[in-house]
Amino acid sequence: MDERALRYTLGEELGSGAVATVVRVHDRETGMVYAGKILHTRLARDGDAAERFAREAELVRHLKHVNIVEIHDHREIAGRGVLLMELVEGPTLAELIAREAPIPEPRLLSLARGIADGLAAAHEMGIIHRDLKPANILVSRSETPKIADFGMARATSFAGVDRGAMAVAGTPDYMAPETLDPLAVDPRTDLYALGCILHEMATGAPPFTGATPLGLLEQHRAAPIPSLPEGAPYSPRLRQLITSLLAKQPGDRPQAARAVVEQLVALRGPDGGAALAIPLRRDGDDARRACVRCEAPLVSELAVCLKCGFPQVHIKPGNMALYVTGPGEIADKFDSVRRERLLQWIRRNPGLGLDAAPLASSIPRLPFQIASGISQASAVTLAQSLAQLDIECESARGGRLGLAGVRTKALAIAGRRTAVVSGVVMAPAMFGLWFIAIPMVMAVAPVVFTLAFVASTRPFISARASDQRSLTPAMSSRVRKLDAVVPKIEADRHRESLRAVVSRVFALFEGSPPDARAELDAELARALDVGMLAATRLDALDRALASHDTMDPSAEVRAMLHERDMWSARLLELTATLDAF
């Protein structure tokens, strides 16, 4: 036993959780009183649990901040391993929420700032908490929140990974969508948990619920972000901040805890955060355009979706026409479910240049023209997009009658209608009035046939050139490079990281005054270059790492992990810089 440990006495129990018990510890020599964290006996014999316990002491020992429970030492006392920590007299945030939620905005902002300050200090020391939740935040008698329990924490660097660092960790109520992929976890994962905590302080409950842990994680991944109740006394800016913290994609959240601190300070100011810096968004059509395959937001300047790499539609002039041909036979009515699907897609993407007013008012028969006077490339990408809606298409040169199937349909429909009308017109012949019926048929039939033929070949959707913003030569060249690079990136997380950079760059470019664009142009072009380089290199490194054991890494693997750390940090710093531009 460590002789120095004889100076410590274990006192009464202060609390107990699933992993450890916390007791009061008296230091006979100095008179100090600490909180002592002791692993449960059954876990003390578990190598992984003991390893996490030791890692908490090692990671946080040098982390000194008013909003983090300080760890003083790791000692053996009375034959038990004890983590000596700062004693915080006060409830956990979970207990405070249970008693007092909803918490008024001024108090909520004060608590939130302290938590964000503590996170910023940890992140700046290269530590990610990974299990931030109200039960792991202590609130002192002076209302100072202090982050505790770094047992699941890991360094932001993967170069020194152990098995615990590469495992999925966290509490499902507060786990960000990306946490199921340990390589995707970074400081923004803690910011998502902070968003969950702020929502719980305002409502008394976490943002999502589920019958099972997996069901709850699916809610985090796919369910719409819940708003604070209407009528609840919270400012629009606070609501906006919570929504941004709960963004599904890390790139859509604030990019650093320090930025969240600044936003919370602004919210407490006299103007209530009038200039609050939420991650950059684009207004107008881009805010509503979505990929037909994955429904991710699109950057209109690009020819591909940055999330899934699927080609997106740009209508450009040419000599081609596109026709909907199925599913179904010639002259069949277009399926109503697919028709509604097509209408919804066009309405959600007003910048495409497609007008579906005729389709909304009637159901066409197959095949029918969807666009004419478009380029071959436009016809191909439009057909690929409609295939995602389970709609079959063919392209052909020419106008309404460019496709043989349209001519066949028109002849069939015109023939049927002419026959029906002729039958009605021939009614006088039943009474022997052939001299009236035959001239009438000869006069009416050609007119009916012509009108029916023309009507059955009319287009149900009209196309015009897609909205395209004017770009400088430098930005145009980066767009062409992005169109080539994005489909080659295999991992969703790296395409998403690149999307975070690209969307911010174009939001800055679009929002800058025309006379300032020349100066800004070079900086934004460089940002796109760095984003592309980082995303492609990270993707290549992850493909290489997939064939190695990262749980027991060799020198070669550690070198790759070290390089991965460097590029990840550079990419995160880039998005944070763009947000602060």
Coordinates of C-alpha atoms in Angstrom, one line a residue:
M1 CA 0.0 0.0 0.0
D2 CA 1.1 3.6 -0.7
E3 CA 2.2 4.9 2.7
R4 CA 0.9 8.3 1.7
A5 CA -2.6 6.8 1.5
L6 CA -2.6 6.3 5.2
R7 CA -3.4 10.0 5.6
Y8 CA -6.8 9.5 3.9
T9 CA -10.0 8.2 5.5
L10 CA -13.0 7.0 3.6
G11 CA -16.2 8.6 4.8
E12 CA -19.9 8.4 4.1
E13 CA -21.3 7.6 0.6
L14 CA -22.3 10.6 -1.4
G15 CA -23.8 8.8 -4.4
S16 CA -23.7 5.6 -6.5
G17 CA -24.0 4.8 -10.1
A18 CA -23.8 1.9 -12.5
V19 CA -20.0 1.9 -12.5
A20 CA -18.7 3.5 -9.2
T21 CA -19.6 4.7 -5.8
V22 CA -18.6 8.2 -4.7
V23 CA -17.6 8.7 -1.0
R24 CA -16.4 11.5 1.1
V25 CA -12.6 11.3 1.7
H26 CA -10.8 13.2 4.5
D27 CA -7.2 14.2 4.3
R28 CA -5.8 14.0 7.9
E29 CA -2.7 15.9 6.9
T30 CA -4.2 19.0 5.3
G31 CA -7.8 18.9 6.5
M32 CA -9.0 18.9 2.9
V33 CA -12.1 17.0 2.0
Y34 CA -12.4 15.3 -1.4
A35 CA -14.9 13.2 -3.3
G36 CA -13.5 9.7 -3.8
K37 CA -14.7 7.7 -6.8
I38 CA -14.4 3.9 -6.2
L39 CA -15.2 1.2 -8.8
H40 CA -17.8 -1.3 -7.8
T41 CA -16.2 -4.5 -6.5
R42 CA -17.5 -6.5 -9.4
L43 CA -16.0 -4.1 -11.9
A44 CA -12.7 -3.6 -10.2
R45 CA -11.8 -7.1 -11.4
D46 CA -12.9 -6.2 -15.0
G47 CA -9.8 -5.2 -17.0
D48 CA -11.7 -2.9 -19.4
A49 CA -13.5 -1.1 -16.5
A50 CA -10.2 -0.7 -14.6
E51 CA -8.6 0.6 -17.7
R52 CA -11.3 3.2 -18.2
F53 CA -10.9 4.2 -14.6
A54 CA -7.2 4.7 -14.9
R55 CA -7.7 6.6 -18.3
E56 CA -10.0 9.1 -16.6
A57 CA -7.3 9.9 -14.1
E58 CA -4.6 10.2 -16.7
L59 CA -6.7 12.3 -19.2
V60 CA -8.1 14.8 -16.8
R61 CA -5.4 15.2 -14.2
H62 CA -3.9 18.2 -15.9
L63 CA -7.2 19.7 -16.9
K64 CA -7.8 22.6 -14.6
H65 CA -10.9 24.7 -15.2
V66 CA -13.7 26.1 -13.0
N67 CA -16.3 24.3 -14.9
I68 CA -14.7 20.8 -14.7
V69 CA -14.5 18.7 -11.6
E70 CA -10.8 18.7 -10.8
I71 CA -9.0 15.3 -10.3
H72 CA -6.3 15.5 -7.7
D73 CA -4.8 12.0 -7.6
H74 CA -5.4 8.3 -8.0
R75 CA -4.5 6.5 -4.8
E76 CA -5.0 3.1 -3.1
I77 CA -6.9 3.6 0.1
A78 CA -7.9 0.8 2.4
G79 CA -7.1 -1.6 -0.3
R80 CA -9.3 0.1 -2.9
G81 CA -8.3 2.2 -5.9
V82 CA -9.7 5.7 -5.3
L83 CA -9.9 8.6 -7.7
L84 CA -9.5 11.7 -5.5
M85 CA -11.7 14.6 -7.0
E86 CA -12.9 18.0 -6.1
L87 CA -15.8 17.8 -3.8
V88 CA -18.8 19.7 -5.2
E89 CA -21.5 20.4 -2.7
G90 CA -24.7 20.5 -4.7
P91 CA -27.1 18.5 -6.9
T92 CA -26.5 17.1 -10.3
L93 CA -28.0 19.0 -13.2
A94 CA -30.3 15.9 -13.7
E95 CA -31.7 16.4 -10.1
L96 CA -32.0 20.2 -10.7
I97 CA -34.0 19.6 -13.9
A98 CA -36.2 17.0 -12.3
R99 CA -37.1 19.6 -9.5
E100 CA -37.2 22.8 -11.4
A101 CA -37.6 22.4 -15.2
P102 CA -38.5 24.3 -17.2
I103 CA -35.6 26.5 -16.2
P104 CA -36.0 30.3 -17.0
E105 CA -33.9 31.5 -19.8
P106 CA -31.5 33.7 -17.8
R107 CA -30.6 30.8 -15.5
L108 CA -30.5 28.4 -18.4
L109 CA -28.0 30.6 -20.3
S110 CA -25.8 31.0 -17.2
L111 CA -25.7 27.2 -16.7
A112 CA -25.2 26.6 -20.4
R113 CA -22.3 29.0 -20.7
G114 CA -20.5 27.2 -17.8
I115 CA -21.0 23.8 -19.4
A116 CA -19.8 25.1 -22.8
D117 CA -16.8 26.8 -21.2
G118 CA -15.9 23.5 -19.6
L119 CA -16.2 21.7 -22.9
A120 CA -14.1 24.3 -24.6
A121 CA -11.3 23.8 -22.1
A122 CA -11.5 20.0 -22.5
H123 CA -11.5 20.2 -26.3
E124 CA -8.7 22.7 -26.4
M125 CA -6.7 20.1 -24.3
G126 CA -7.5 17.5 -26.9
I127 CA -10.2 15.6 -24.8
I128 CA -13.7 14.6 -25.9
H129 CA -16.1 13.7 -23.1
R130 CA -18.3 11.3 -25.1
D131 CA -20.9 10.9 -22.3
L132 CA -22.0 14.4 -21.5
K133 CA -25.4 14.3 -19.8
P134 CA -27.2 16.1 -16.9
A135 CA -26.2 13.3 -14.5
N136 CA -22.5 14.0 -15.2
I137 CA -22.8 17.7 -14.5
L138 CA -22.6 18.9 -10.9
V139 CA -24.1 22.3 -9.9
S140 CA -22.3 23.9 -6.9
R141 CA -24.0 26.1 -4.3
S142 CA -22.9 29.1 -6.2
E143 CA -24.7 27.8 -9.4
T144 CA -21.4 26.9 -11.1
P145 CA -21.9 23.9 -13.3
K146 CA -19.0 21.4 -13.3
I147 CA -18.5 18.6 -15.8
A148 CA -17.7 15.3 -14.2
D149 CA -17.2 11.6 -15.1
F150 CA -14.7 11.5 -17.9
G151 CA -14.6 7.7 -17.7
M152 CA -15.8 7.4 -21.4
A153 CA -13.6 10.3 -22.6
R154 CA -10.8 9.9 -25.1
A155 CA -8.2 12.1 -26.7
T156 CA -9.1 13.8 -30.0
S157 CA -6.0 12.1 -31.4
F158 CA -6.4 8.6 -32.7
A159 CA -2.6 8.1 -32.8
G160 CA -2.6 6.8 -29.2
V161 CA -5.9 4.9 -29.3
D162 CA -6.7 2.0 -27.0
R163 CA -9.7 -0.4 -27.2
G164 CA -11.9 1.9 -25.2
A165 CA -11.3 4.8 -27.4
M166 CA -12.4 2.9 -30.5
A167 CA -15.6 1.5 -28.9
V168 CA -19.1 3.1 -29.1
A169 CA -19.7 5.1 -26.0
G170 CA -22.4 7.3 -24.5
T171 CA -25.9 7.4 -23.1
P172 CA -28.6 6.9 -25.8
D173 CA -30.6 10.0 -24.7
Y174 CA -27.7 12.2 -25.6
M175 CA -25.8 10.4 -28.3
A176 CA -25.2 12.2 -31.6
P177 CA -26.1 10.4 -34.8
E178 CA -22.5 9.8 -35.7
T179 CA -21.5 8.0 -32.5
L180 CA -22.1 4.5 -33.9
D181 CA -19.0 5.2 -36.0
P182 CA -16.1 5.8 -33.5
L183 CA -13.9 7.3 -36.3
A184 CA -16.6 9.9 -36.9
V185 CA -16.7 11.1 -33.2
D186 CA -15.1 14.5 -32.7
P187 CA -15.7 17.6 -30.4
R188 CA -18.9 18.4 -32.3
T189 CA -20.3 15.1 -30.8
D190 CA -20.2 16.7 -27.4
L191 CA -21.9 19.8 -28.7
Y192 CA -24.8 17.7 -29.9
A193 CA -25.1 16.3 -26.3
L194 CA -25.0 19.9 -25.1
G195 CA -28.0 20.7 -27.4
C196 CA -29.9 17.7 -25.8
I197 CA -29.1 19.1 -22.4
L198 CA -30.3 22.6 -23.2
H199 CA -33.5 21.1 -24.7
E200 CA -34.0 19.1 -21.5
M201 CA -33.5 22.2 -19.3
A202 CA -36.1 24.1 -21.3
T203 CA -38.7 21.2 -21.4
G204 CA -37.9 18.8 -18.7
A205 CA -37.2 15.9 -21.1
P206 CA -34.5 15.0 -23.7
P207 CA -35.4 15.8 -27.3
F208 CA -36.0 12.2 -28.3
T209 CA -37.6 9.1 -26.8
G210 CA -37.5 5.5 -27.8
A211 CA -38.7 2.1 -26.4
T212 CA -35.2 0.6 -26.9
P213 CA -31.7 2.1 -27.1
L214 CA -31.5 1.3 -30.8
G215 CA -34.9 2.9 -31.4
L216 CA -33.7 6.0 -29.6
L217 CA -30.5 6.1 -31.6
E218 CA -32.7 5.9 -34.8
Q219 CA -34.7 8.9 -33.5
H220 CA -31.5 10.9 -33.2
R221 CA -30.5 9.8 -36.7
A222 CA -33.7 10.4 -38.6
A223 CA -36.5 12.1 -36.6
P224 CA -37.1 15.8 -37.2
I225 CA -35.4 18.1 -34.7
P226 CA -38.1 19.0 -32.1
S227 CA -38.8 22.6 -31.4
L228 CA -39.3 24.0 -27.9
P229 CA -43.1 24.3 -27.2
E230 CA -44.9 27.3 -28.7
G231 CA -45.6 29.8 -26.0
A232 CA -42.7 28.7 -23.8
P233 CA -40.8 31.8 -22.6
Y234 CA -37.6 31.4 -24.7
S235 CA -36.2 33.8 -27.2
P236 CA -36.1 32.9 -30.9
R237 CA -32.3 33.2 -30.8
L238 CA -32.0 30.5 -28.0
R239 CA -34.4 28.3 -30.0
Q240 CA -32.2 28.8 -33.0
L241 CA -29.0 27.9 -31.1
I242 CA -30.6 24.7 -29.7
T243 CA -31.7 23.7 -33.1
S244 CA -28.2 24.2 -34.6
L245 CA -26.6 22.2 -31.8
L246 CA -29.1 19.3 -32.6
A247 CA -28.3 19.3 -36.3
K248 CA -28.0 15.7 -37.6
Q249 CA -24.8 16.4 -39.5
P250 CA -21.7 17.6 -37.5
G251 CA -21.0 20.1 -40.2
D252 CA -24.3 21.9 -39.6
R253 CA -23.6 22.4 -35.9
P254 CA -21.4 25.1 -34.4
Q255 CA -17.9 23.9 -35.1
A256 CA -16.3 24.7 -31.7
A257 CA -17.4 24.9 -28.1
R258 CA -15.7 28.3 -27.9
A259 CA -18.1 29.5 -30.6
V260 CA -21.0 28.3 -28.5
V261 CA -19.7 30.2 -25.5
E262 CA -19.5 33.4 -27.6
Q263 CA -23.1 32.8 -28.8
L264 CA -24.4 32.3 -25.2
V265 CA -22.6 35.5 -24.1
A266 CA -24.3 37.3 -27.0
L267 CA -27.7 35.9 -25.9
R268 CA -27.2 37.3 -22.4
G269 CA -26.3 40.7 -23.8
P270 CA -28.7 43.7 -24.0
D271 CA -29.6 43.0 -27.6
G272 CA -30.4 39.3 -26.9
G273 CA -27.8 38.1 -29.5
A274 CA -29.1 40.1 -32.4
A275 CA -25.9 39.2 -34.3
L276 CA -25.8 35.6 -33.2
A277 CA -23.5 33.6 -35.4
I278 CA -25.2 30.4 -36.3
P279 CA -23.5 28.1 -38.8
L280 CA -23.8 29.5 -42.3
R281 CA -27.0 28.8 -44.3
R282 CA -28.1 29.8 -47.8
D283 CA -31.5 31.4 -48.3
G284 CA -33.8 31.0 -51.3
D285 CA -33.9 28.0 -53.6
D286 CA -30.9 26.3 -52.1
A287 CA -32.5 26.1 -48.7
R288 CA -35.2 23.9 -50.2
R289 CA -33.4 21.9 -52.9
A290 CA -32.8 18.3 -51.8
C291 CA -31.1 15.2 -53.4
V292 CA -33.7 12.9 -54.9
R293 CA -31.7 9.8 -53.6
C294 CA -30.7 10.8 -50.0
E295 CA -32.7 14.0 -49.5
A296 CA -29.7 15.9 -48.3
P297 CA -29.5 19.6 -49.1
L298 CA -27.9 20.4 -52.4
V299 CA -25.4 23.1 -53.4
S300 CA -26.9 24.3 -56.6
E301 CA -23.5 25.1 -58.3
L302 CA -22.4 21.5 -58.2
A303 CA -23.4 18.7 -60.5
V304 CA -23.4 16.1 -57.8
C305 CA -24.9 15.6 -54.3
L306 CA -22.1 16.1 -51.7
K307 CA -23.7 13.5 -49.3
C308 CA -24.2 10.6 -51.6
G309 CA -22.4 11.6 -54.9
F310 CA -25.6 11.2 -57.0
P311 CA -25.8 13.4 -60.1
Q312 CA -28.1 16.4 -59.6
V313 CA -30.2 18.0 -62.3
H314 CA -29.2 21.1 -64.2
I315 CA -31.4 22.0 -67.1
K316 CA -29.4 23.4 -70.0
P317 CA -30.6 24.1 -73.5
G318 CA -30.1 21.6 -76.3
N319 CA -32.0 19.5 -78.9
M320 CA -33.1 16.6 -76.8
A321 CA -36.5 15.8 -75.2
L322 CA -37.3 13.5 -72.3
Y323 CA -40.4 11.4 -72.0
V324 CA -41.9 9.4 -69.2
T325 CA -42.5 5.9 -70.5
G326 CA -43.5 3.8 -67.5
P327 CA -44.1 1.7 -65.6
G328 CA -47.1 0.8 -67.8
E329 CA -48.1 0.2 -71.4
I330 CA -48.6 2.7 -74.2
A331 CA -51.8 4.8 -73.6
D332 CA -52.1 3.6 -70.0
K333 CA -52.8 6.4 -67.4
F334 CA -49.7 7.5 -65.5
D335 CA -49.7 5.9 -62.0
S336 CA -51.3 8.3 -59.5
V337 CA -48.8 7.5 -56.7
R338 CA -45.8 8.1 -59.0
R339 CA -47.5 11.3 -60.3
E340 CA -47.8 12.7 -56.8
R341 CA -44.2 11.7 -56.0
L342 CA -43.0 13.5 -59.1
L343 CA -45.1 16.6 -58.3
Q344 CA -43.7 16.7 -54.7
W345 CA -40.1 16.5 -56.0
I346 CA -40.6 19.3 -58.5
R347 CA -42.2 21.5 -55.8
R348 CA -39.4 20.8 -53.4
N349 CA -36.8 21.9 -56.0
P350 CA -38.1 25.2 -57.5
G351 CA -34.6 26.0 -58.8
L352 CA -34.7 23.1 -61.2
G353 CA -36.5 25.0 -63.9
L354 CA -39.4 22.6 -64.2
D355 CA -43.1 23.8 -64.2
A356 CA -45.6 21.0 -63.5
A357 CA -48.8 23.0 -63.5
P358 CA -50.4 20.9 -66.3
L359 CA -49.4 17.7 -64.5
A360 CA -51.1 18.9 -61.3
S361 CA -54.4 19.4 -63.0
S362 CA -54.7 16.2 -65.0
I363 CA -53.4 12.7 -65.3
P364 CA -51.5 12.0 -68.6
R365 CA -51.3 8.8 -70.5
L366 CA -48.0 7.1 -71.3
P367 CA -45.7 8.1 -72.7
F368 CA -45.7 11.9 -72.3
Q369 CA -43.1 14.6 -72.6
I370 CA -41.5 15.9 -69.5
A371 CA -39.0 18.3 -71.0
S372 CA -37.9 19.4 -74.5
G373 CA -35.1 21.6 -75.9
I374 CA -32.7 20.3 -73.2
S375 CA -29.1 19.1 -73.5
Q376 CA -28.1 15.4 -73.6
A377 CA -26.4 15.7 -70.2
S378 CA -29.6 17.3 -68.8
A379 CA -31.7 14.5 -70.2
V380 CA -29.4 11.9 -68.6
T381 CA -29.3 13.4 -65.1
L382 CA -33.1 14.1 -65.2
A383 CA -33.8 10.5 -66.2
Q384 CA -31.4 9.2 -63.4
S385 CA -33.3 11.4 -60.8
L386 CA -36.7 10.2 -62.0
A387 CA -35.5 6.6 -61.8
Q388 CA -35.0 7.2 -58.0
L389 CA -38.7 7.9 -58.0
D390 CA -39.4 4.6 -59.8
I391 CA -40.3 6.5 -63.0
E392 CA -39.1 5.2 -66.3
C393 CA -37.9 7.6 -69.0
E394 CA -36.5 7.7 -72.5
S395 CA -34.9 10.6 -74.4
A396 CA -35.0 11.4 -78.1
R397 CA -34.2 14.2 -80.4
G398 CA -37.0 16.4 -81.5
G399 CA -40.1 17.9 -80.0
R400 CA -43.5 16.3 -79.0
L401 CA -43.3 13.5 -81.6
G402 CA -39.6 12.7 -81.2
L403 CA -40.4 9.3 -79.5
A404 CA -42.2 6.6 -81.5
G405 CA -44.3 5.6 -78.5
V406 CA -45.8 9.1 -78.3
R407 CA -46.9 8.8 -82.0
T408 CA -48.4 5.4 -81.3
K409 CA -50.3 6.6 -78.3
A410 CA -51.6 9.7 -80.1
L411 CA -52.8 7.6 -83.0
A412 CA -54.5 5.2 -80.7
I413 CA -56.2 7.9 -78.6
A414 CA -57.2 10.0 -81.5
G415 CA -58.6 7.0 -83.3
R416 CA -60.7 5.9 -80.3
R417 CA -62.1 9.4 -79.8
T418 CA -62.8 9.8 -83.5
A419 CA -64.7 6.5 -83.5
V420 CA -66.8 7.6 -80.5
V421 CA -67.7 10.9 -81.9
S422 CA -68.4 9.4 -85.4
G423 CA -70.7 6.9 -83.7
V424 CA -72.7 9.8 -82.2
V425 CA -72.7 11.8 -85.4
M426 CA -74.0 8.8 -87.4
A427 CA -77.1 8.6 -85.2
P428 CA -79.3 10.1 -87.9
A429 CA -78.4 7.2 -90.2
M430 CA -80.5 5.0 -87.9
F431 CA -83.5 6.8 -89.2
G432 CA -82.4 6.6 -92.8
L433 CA -80.9 10.1 -92.9
W434 CA -77.6 8.9 -94.5
F435 CA -77.4 12.1 -96.6
I436 CA -77.1 14.0 -93.3
A437 CA -74.9 11.6 -91.3
I438 CA -72.2 10.9 -93.8
P439 CA -71.3 14.6 -94.6
M440 CA -71.3 15.3 -90.8
V441 CA -68.9 12.5 -90.1
M442 CA -66.7 13.6 -93.0
A443 CA -66.6 17.1 -91.6
V444 CA -66.3 16.3 -87.9
A445 CA -64.0 13.3 -87.9
P446 CA -60.8 15.0 -89.2
V447 CA -61.3 17.9 -86.7
V448 CA -61.8 15.5 -83.8
F449 CA -58.9 13.3 -84.8
T450 CA -56.6 16.4 -85.1
L451 CA -57.6 17.9 -81.8
A452 CA -57.3 14.5 -80.0
F453 CA -53.9 13.9 -81.6
V454 CA -52.5 17.3 -80.6
A455 CA -54.0 17.1 -77.1
S456 CA -52.5 13.6 -76.4
T457 CA -49.0 14.8 -77.4
R458 CA -48.9 18.0 -75.3
P459 CA -46.2 18.2 -72.7
F460 CA -47.3 18.0 -69.1
I461 CA -44.1 19.6 -67.7
S462 CA -42.3 22.5 -69.2
A463 CA -38.6 23.1 -68.7
R464 CA -36.4 26.2 -68.6
A465 CA -32.8 26.7 -67.9
S466 CA -32.0 26.0 -64.2
D467 CA -31.1 28.9 -62.0
Q468 CA -27.3 29.3 -62.1
R469 CA -25.4 31.9 -60.2
S470 CA -22.5 33.7 -61.8
L471 CA -19.1 32.6 -60.5
T472 CA -15.6 33.9 -60.9
P473 CA -13.1 31.9 -63.0
A474 CA -11.4 30.6 -59.8
M475 CA -14.6 29.4 -58.2
S476 CA -15.8 27.9 -61.5
S477 CA -12.6 25.9 -61.8
R478 CA -13.1 24.6 -58.2
V479 CA -16.7 23.6 -59.0
R480 CA -15.5 21.5 -61.9
K481 CA -12.9 19.9 -59.7
L482 CA -15.5 19.2 -57.0
D483 CA -17.7 17.5 -59.5
A484 CA -14.9 15.2 -60.3
V485 CA -13.7 14.6 -56.8
V486 CA -16.9 14.0 -54.8
P487 CA -18.0 10.7 -56.6
K488 CA -14.5 9.2 -55.7
I489 CA -14.9 9.8 -52.0
E490 CA -16.4 6.5 -50.6
A491 CA -17.1 7.3 -46.9
D492 CA -20.3 9.3 -46.2
R493 CA -18.6 11.1 -43.3
H494 CA -15.9 12.6 -45.5
R495 CA -18.4 13.7 -48.2
E496 CA -20.4 15.3 -45.4
S497 CA -17.2 17.1 -44.0
L498 CA -16.6 18.4 -47.5
R499 CA -20.2 19.5 -47.8
A500 CA -19.8 21.5 -44.6
V501 CA -16.9 23.4 -46.2
V502 CA -18.5 23.9 -49.6
S503 CA -21.9 25.1 -48.3
R504 CA -20.1 27.7 -46.1
V505 CA -17.9 28.9 -48.9
F506 CA -20.8 29.5 -51.3
A507 CA -22.8 31.1 -48.6
L508 CA -20.0 33.5 -47.9
F509 CA -19.4 34.1 -51.7
E510 CA -23.1 34.8 -52.3
G511 CA -23.4 37.0 -49.2
S512 CA -20.4 39.2 -50.0
P513 CA -20.7 42.6 -51.8
P514 CA -19.8 42.4 -55.5
D515 CA -16.9 44.8 -55.0
A516 CA -15.4 42.6 -52.3
R517 CA -15.6 39.3 -54.1
A518 CA -12.3 39.7 -56.0
E519 CA -10.4 39.9 -52.6
L520 CA -12.5 37.2 -51.1
D521 CA -12.4 35.0 -54.2
A522 CA -8.8 33.8 -53.6
E523 CA -9.4 32.9 -49.9
L524 CA -12.6 31.0 -50.6
A525 CA -10.9 29.1 -53.5
R526 CA -8.1 28.1 -51.2
A527 CA -10.6 26.9 -48.6
L528 CA -12.2 24.7 -51.2
D529 CA -8.8 23.3 -52.2
V530 CA -8.0 22.5 -48.5
G531 CA -11.4 20.9 -48.0
M532 CA -11.0 18.7 -51.1
L533 CA -7.5 17.7 -50.2
A534 CA -8.4 16.9 -46.6
A535 CA -11.6 14.9 -47.4
T536 CA -9.9 12.9 -50.2
R537 CA -6.9 12.1 -48.0
L538 CA -9.0 11.1 -45.0
D539 CA -11.0 8.8 -47.2
A540 CA -7.9 7.2 -48.5
L541 CA -6.5 6.8 -45.0
D542 CA -9.7 5.2 -43.8
R543 CA -9.7 2.7 -46.7
A544 CA -6.1 1.8 -45.8
L545 CA -7.0 1.5 -42.1
A546 CA -9.9 -0.8 -42.8
S547 CA -7.4 -3.6 -43.6
H548 CA -5.5 -3.2 -40.3
D549 CA -6.3 -3.8 -36.6
T550 CA -6.7 -0.4 -35.1
M551 CA -7.3 -1.9 -31.7
D552 CA -3.7 -3.1 -31.6
P553 CA -1.9 -0.8 -34.0
S554 CA 1.5 -1.2 -35.5
A555 CA 3.9 1.6 -36.1
E556 CA 2.6 1.9 -39.6
V557 CA -1.0 2.1 -38.4
R558 CA -0.1 4.7 -35.8
A559 CA 1.6 6.8 -38.5
M560 CA -1.6 6.7 -40.5
L561 CA -3.7 7.5 -37.5
H562 CA -1.4 10.5 -36.7
E563 CA -1.8 11.8 -40.3
R564 CA -5.6 11.2 -39.9
D565 CA -5.6 13.3 -36.8
M566 CA -3.8 16.1 -38.6
W567 CA -6.2 16.2 -41.5
S568 CA -9.3 15.9 -39.3
A569 CA -8.1 18.8 -37.1
R570 CA -7.4 20.9 -40.2
L571 CA -10.8 20.3 -41.6
L572 CA -12.6 21.1 -38.4
E573 CA -10.5 24.3 -38.0
L574 CA -11.4 25.3 -41.6
T575 CA -15.2 25.0 -41.0
A576 CA -14.8 26.9 -37.7
T577 CA -12.9 29.6 -39.4
L578 CA -15.5 30.0 -42.2
D579 CA -18.2 30.3 -39.5
A580 CA -16.2 33.1 -37.9
F581 CA -15.3 34.9 -41.1

